[in-house]
Coordinates of C-alpha atoms in Angstrom, one line a residue:
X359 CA -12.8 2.8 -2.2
X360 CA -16.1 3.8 -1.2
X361 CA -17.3 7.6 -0.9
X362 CA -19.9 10.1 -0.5
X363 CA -19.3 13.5 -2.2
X364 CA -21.0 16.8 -1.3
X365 CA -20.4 19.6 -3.1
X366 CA -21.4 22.9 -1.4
X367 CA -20.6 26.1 -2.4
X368 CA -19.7 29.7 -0.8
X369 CA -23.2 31.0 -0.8
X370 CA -26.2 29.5 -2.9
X371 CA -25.4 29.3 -6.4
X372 CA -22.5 27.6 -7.4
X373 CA -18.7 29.1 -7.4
X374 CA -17.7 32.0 -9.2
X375 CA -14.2 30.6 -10.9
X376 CA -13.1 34.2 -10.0
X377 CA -13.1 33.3 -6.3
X378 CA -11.3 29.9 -6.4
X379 CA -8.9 30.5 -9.7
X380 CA -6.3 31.7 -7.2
X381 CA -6.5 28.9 -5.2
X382 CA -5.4 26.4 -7.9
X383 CA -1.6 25.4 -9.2
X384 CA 0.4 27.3 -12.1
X385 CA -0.8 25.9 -15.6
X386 CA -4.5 25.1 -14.8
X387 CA -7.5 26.9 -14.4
X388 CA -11.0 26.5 -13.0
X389 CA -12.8 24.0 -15.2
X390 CA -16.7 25.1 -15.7
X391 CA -20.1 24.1 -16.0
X392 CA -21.9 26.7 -17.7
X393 CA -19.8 29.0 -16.4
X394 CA -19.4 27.9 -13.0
X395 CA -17.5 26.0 -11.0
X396 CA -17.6 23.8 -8.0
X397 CA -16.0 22.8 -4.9
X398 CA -16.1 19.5 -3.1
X399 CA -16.0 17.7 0.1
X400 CA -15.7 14.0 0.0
X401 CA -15.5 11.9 2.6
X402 CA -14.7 8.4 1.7
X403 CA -13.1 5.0 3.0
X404 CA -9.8 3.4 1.1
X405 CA -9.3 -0.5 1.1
X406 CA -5.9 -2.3 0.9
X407 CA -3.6 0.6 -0.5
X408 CA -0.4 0.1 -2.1
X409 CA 2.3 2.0 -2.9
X410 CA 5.2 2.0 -5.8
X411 CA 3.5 -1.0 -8.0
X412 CA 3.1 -3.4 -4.5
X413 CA 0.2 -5.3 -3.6
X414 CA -2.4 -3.8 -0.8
X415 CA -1.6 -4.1 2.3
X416 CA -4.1 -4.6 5.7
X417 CA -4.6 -1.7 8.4
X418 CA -1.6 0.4 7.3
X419 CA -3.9 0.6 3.8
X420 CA -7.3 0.7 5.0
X421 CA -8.7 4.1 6.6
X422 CA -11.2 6.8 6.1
X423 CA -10.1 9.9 4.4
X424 CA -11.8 13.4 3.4
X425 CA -10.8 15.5 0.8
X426 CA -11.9 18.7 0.0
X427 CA -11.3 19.6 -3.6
X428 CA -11.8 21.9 -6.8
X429 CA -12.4 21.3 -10.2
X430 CA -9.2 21.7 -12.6
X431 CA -8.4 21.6 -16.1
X432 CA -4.9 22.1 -17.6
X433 CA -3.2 23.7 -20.9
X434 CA -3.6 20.4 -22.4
X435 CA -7.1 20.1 -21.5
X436 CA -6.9 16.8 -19.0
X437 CA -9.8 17.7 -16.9
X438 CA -8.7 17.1 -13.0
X439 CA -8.9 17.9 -9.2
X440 CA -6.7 19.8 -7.3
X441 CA -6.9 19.1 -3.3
X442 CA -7.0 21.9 -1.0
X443 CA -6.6 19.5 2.0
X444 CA -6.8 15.7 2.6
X445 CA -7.4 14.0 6.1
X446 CA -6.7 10.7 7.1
X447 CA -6.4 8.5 9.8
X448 CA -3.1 6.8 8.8
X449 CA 0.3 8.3 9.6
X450 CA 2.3 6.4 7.4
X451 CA -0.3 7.2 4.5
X452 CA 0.0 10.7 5.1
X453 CA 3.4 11.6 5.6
X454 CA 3.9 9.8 2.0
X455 CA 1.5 11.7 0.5
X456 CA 3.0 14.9 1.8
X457 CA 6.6 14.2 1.5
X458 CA 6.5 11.9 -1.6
X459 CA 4.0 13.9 -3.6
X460 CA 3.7 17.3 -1.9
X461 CA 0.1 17.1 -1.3
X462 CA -1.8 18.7 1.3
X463 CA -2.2 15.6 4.2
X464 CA -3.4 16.1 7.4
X465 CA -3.4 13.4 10.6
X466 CA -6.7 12.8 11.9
X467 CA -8.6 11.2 14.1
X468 CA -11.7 9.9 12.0
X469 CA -14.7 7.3 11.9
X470 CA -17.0 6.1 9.1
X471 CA -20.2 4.5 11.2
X472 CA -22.4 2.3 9.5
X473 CA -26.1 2.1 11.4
X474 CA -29.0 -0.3 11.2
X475 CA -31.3 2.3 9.7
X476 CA -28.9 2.5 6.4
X477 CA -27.1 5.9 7.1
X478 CA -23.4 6.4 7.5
X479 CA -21.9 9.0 9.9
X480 CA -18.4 10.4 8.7
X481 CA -16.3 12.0 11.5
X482 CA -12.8 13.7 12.0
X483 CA -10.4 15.9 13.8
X484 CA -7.2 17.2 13.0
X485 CA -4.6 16.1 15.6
X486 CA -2.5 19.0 15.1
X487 CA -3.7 22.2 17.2
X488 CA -3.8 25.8 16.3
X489 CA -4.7 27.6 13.5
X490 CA -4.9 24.4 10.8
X491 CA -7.1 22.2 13.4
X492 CA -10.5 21.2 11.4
X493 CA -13.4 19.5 12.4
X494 CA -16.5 17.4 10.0
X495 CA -19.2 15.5 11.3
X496 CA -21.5 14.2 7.8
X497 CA -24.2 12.1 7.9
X498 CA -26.2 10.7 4.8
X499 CA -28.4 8.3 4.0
X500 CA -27.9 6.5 0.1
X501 CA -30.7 6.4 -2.1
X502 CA -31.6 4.8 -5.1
X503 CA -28.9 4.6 -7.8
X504 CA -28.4 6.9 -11.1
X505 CA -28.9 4.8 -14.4
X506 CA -28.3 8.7 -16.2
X507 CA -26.4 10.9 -14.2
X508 CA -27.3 14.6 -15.1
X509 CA -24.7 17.1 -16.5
X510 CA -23.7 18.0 -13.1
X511 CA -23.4 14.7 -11.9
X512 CA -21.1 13.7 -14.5
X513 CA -18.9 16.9 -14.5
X514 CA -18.6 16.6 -10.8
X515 CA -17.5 12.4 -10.7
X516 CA -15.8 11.9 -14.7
X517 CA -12.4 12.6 -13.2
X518 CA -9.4 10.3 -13.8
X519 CA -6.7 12.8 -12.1
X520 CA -5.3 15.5 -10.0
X521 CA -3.4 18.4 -10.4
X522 CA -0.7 19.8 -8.4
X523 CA 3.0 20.9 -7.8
X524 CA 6.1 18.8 -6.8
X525 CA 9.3 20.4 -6.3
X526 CA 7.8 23.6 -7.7
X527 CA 7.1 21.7 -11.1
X528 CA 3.4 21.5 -12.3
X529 CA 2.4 17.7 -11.5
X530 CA -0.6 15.4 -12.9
X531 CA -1.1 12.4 -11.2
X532 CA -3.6 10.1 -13.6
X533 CA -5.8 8.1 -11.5
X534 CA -7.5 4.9 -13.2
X535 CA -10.6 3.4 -12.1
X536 CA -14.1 2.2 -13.6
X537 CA -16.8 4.5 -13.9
X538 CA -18.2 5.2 -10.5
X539 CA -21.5 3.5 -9.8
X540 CA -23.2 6.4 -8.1
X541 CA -26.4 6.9 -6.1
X542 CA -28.0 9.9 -5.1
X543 CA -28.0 10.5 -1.0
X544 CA -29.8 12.7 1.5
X545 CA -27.6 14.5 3.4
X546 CA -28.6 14.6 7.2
X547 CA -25.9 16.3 9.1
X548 CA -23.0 18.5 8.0
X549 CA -21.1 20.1 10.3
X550 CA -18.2 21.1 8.9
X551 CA -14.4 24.1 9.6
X552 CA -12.8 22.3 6.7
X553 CA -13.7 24.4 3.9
X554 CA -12.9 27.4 5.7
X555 CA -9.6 26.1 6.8
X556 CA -8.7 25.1 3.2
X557 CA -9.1 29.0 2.8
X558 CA -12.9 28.7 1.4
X559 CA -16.0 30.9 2.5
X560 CA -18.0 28.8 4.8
X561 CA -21.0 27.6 2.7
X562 CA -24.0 29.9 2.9
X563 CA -26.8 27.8 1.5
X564 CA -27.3 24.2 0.8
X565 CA -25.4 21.6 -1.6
X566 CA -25.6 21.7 -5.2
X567 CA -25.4 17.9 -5.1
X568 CA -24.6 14.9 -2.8
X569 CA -24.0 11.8 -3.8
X570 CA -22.8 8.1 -2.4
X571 CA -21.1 5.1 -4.5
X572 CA -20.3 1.8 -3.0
X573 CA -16.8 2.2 -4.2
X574 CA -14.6 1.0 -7.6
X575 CA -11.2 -0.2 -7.7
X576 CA -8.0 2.8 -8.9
X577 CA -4.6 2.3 -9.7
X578 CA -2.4 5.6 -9.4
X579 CA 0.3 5.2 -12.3
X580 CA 3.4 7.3 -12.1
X581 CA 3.1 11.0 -12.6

């Protein structure tokens, strides 16, 4: 899978854990960076998904997603995510993510453009209406690649799994993959009601960071 993640924040510095601690499952807790935390919106493309052990599979396993997310660490001290919401534009990919794992899918109607000029455009919309309907439009262009990623860089992408509940039991789903190769990214557009409907303040001043990676291979064991 191939991403872009942007990690704003609910006004210009970075999270207070205070603010997103209550927001997180039973058994973790915010996981720092000098005493703050982070959250994250990532928009990204998945290629040739399985399920259960089989092989990918064509359309049904390819489709853009956006997750936005949180920064998680556990009694035990595996460092994780926990996802406030996740759109994508499969049906059959959702409603096994929400029914088989309990996490927070959405249907959407979404795009990932790639133009001429090197930028890519990432678009969605909730299909349901109401209260939970959520729109993003993001637009960045990649830059050059990160031989070094910084302290933030590697506290915000060194995560191999998620945190959750399932059946009202505390769940961590380990997700294996290579180290991402990442690239730093200008962000062009971002116009965004997905934070606030995931129950977040909208953001109040620019990103901490954004970055891109072409994508890695992952395998999701069993949790």
């Amino acid at each position: 899978m191939s991403s872009t993640t942007i990690h704003p924040s609910g006004r210009p510095a970075p999270a207070d854990p205070a603010d997103v601690a209550p927001l997180l499952p039973p058994g973790t807790v915010p996981d720092t960076l000098d005493g703050v935390t982070y959250v994250g919106l990532v928009p990204f493309r998945m290629h040739r998904v399985g399920w259960l052990g089989l092989p990918g599979v064509p359309y049904l396993g390819d489709f853009p997603e956006t997750n936005v997310r949180l920064y998680s660490v556990d009694s035990r001290g595996r460092r994780g995510v926990v996802f406030l919401s996740l759109d994508a534009a499969r049906l059959i990919p959702v409603a096994v993510g929400r029914l088989g794992f309990g996490m927070p899918y959405r249907w959407s109607r979404m795009r990932v453009e790639h133009r001429p000029d090197g930028t890519l455009t990432y678009t969605s919309t909730r299909r349901r209406p109401g209260a939970l309907r959520a729109t993003s439009r993001i637009t960045v262009r990649p830059g050059e690649p990160i031989d070094d990623p910084t302290p933030l860089e590697h506290f915000l992408t060194a995560r191999w799994g998620m945190h959750g509940t399932l059946f009202g039991r505390p769940l961590h789903l380990r997700n294996t993959h290579p180290r991402w190769p990442l690239h730093r990214a200008e962000l062009l557009e971002c116009d965004q009601t997905l934070l606030t409907a995931a129950g977040l303040p909208h953001p109040a001043g620019p990103p901490a960071s954004v970055l891109y990676s072409p994508g890695v291979p992952a395998r999701f064991p069993p949790p």
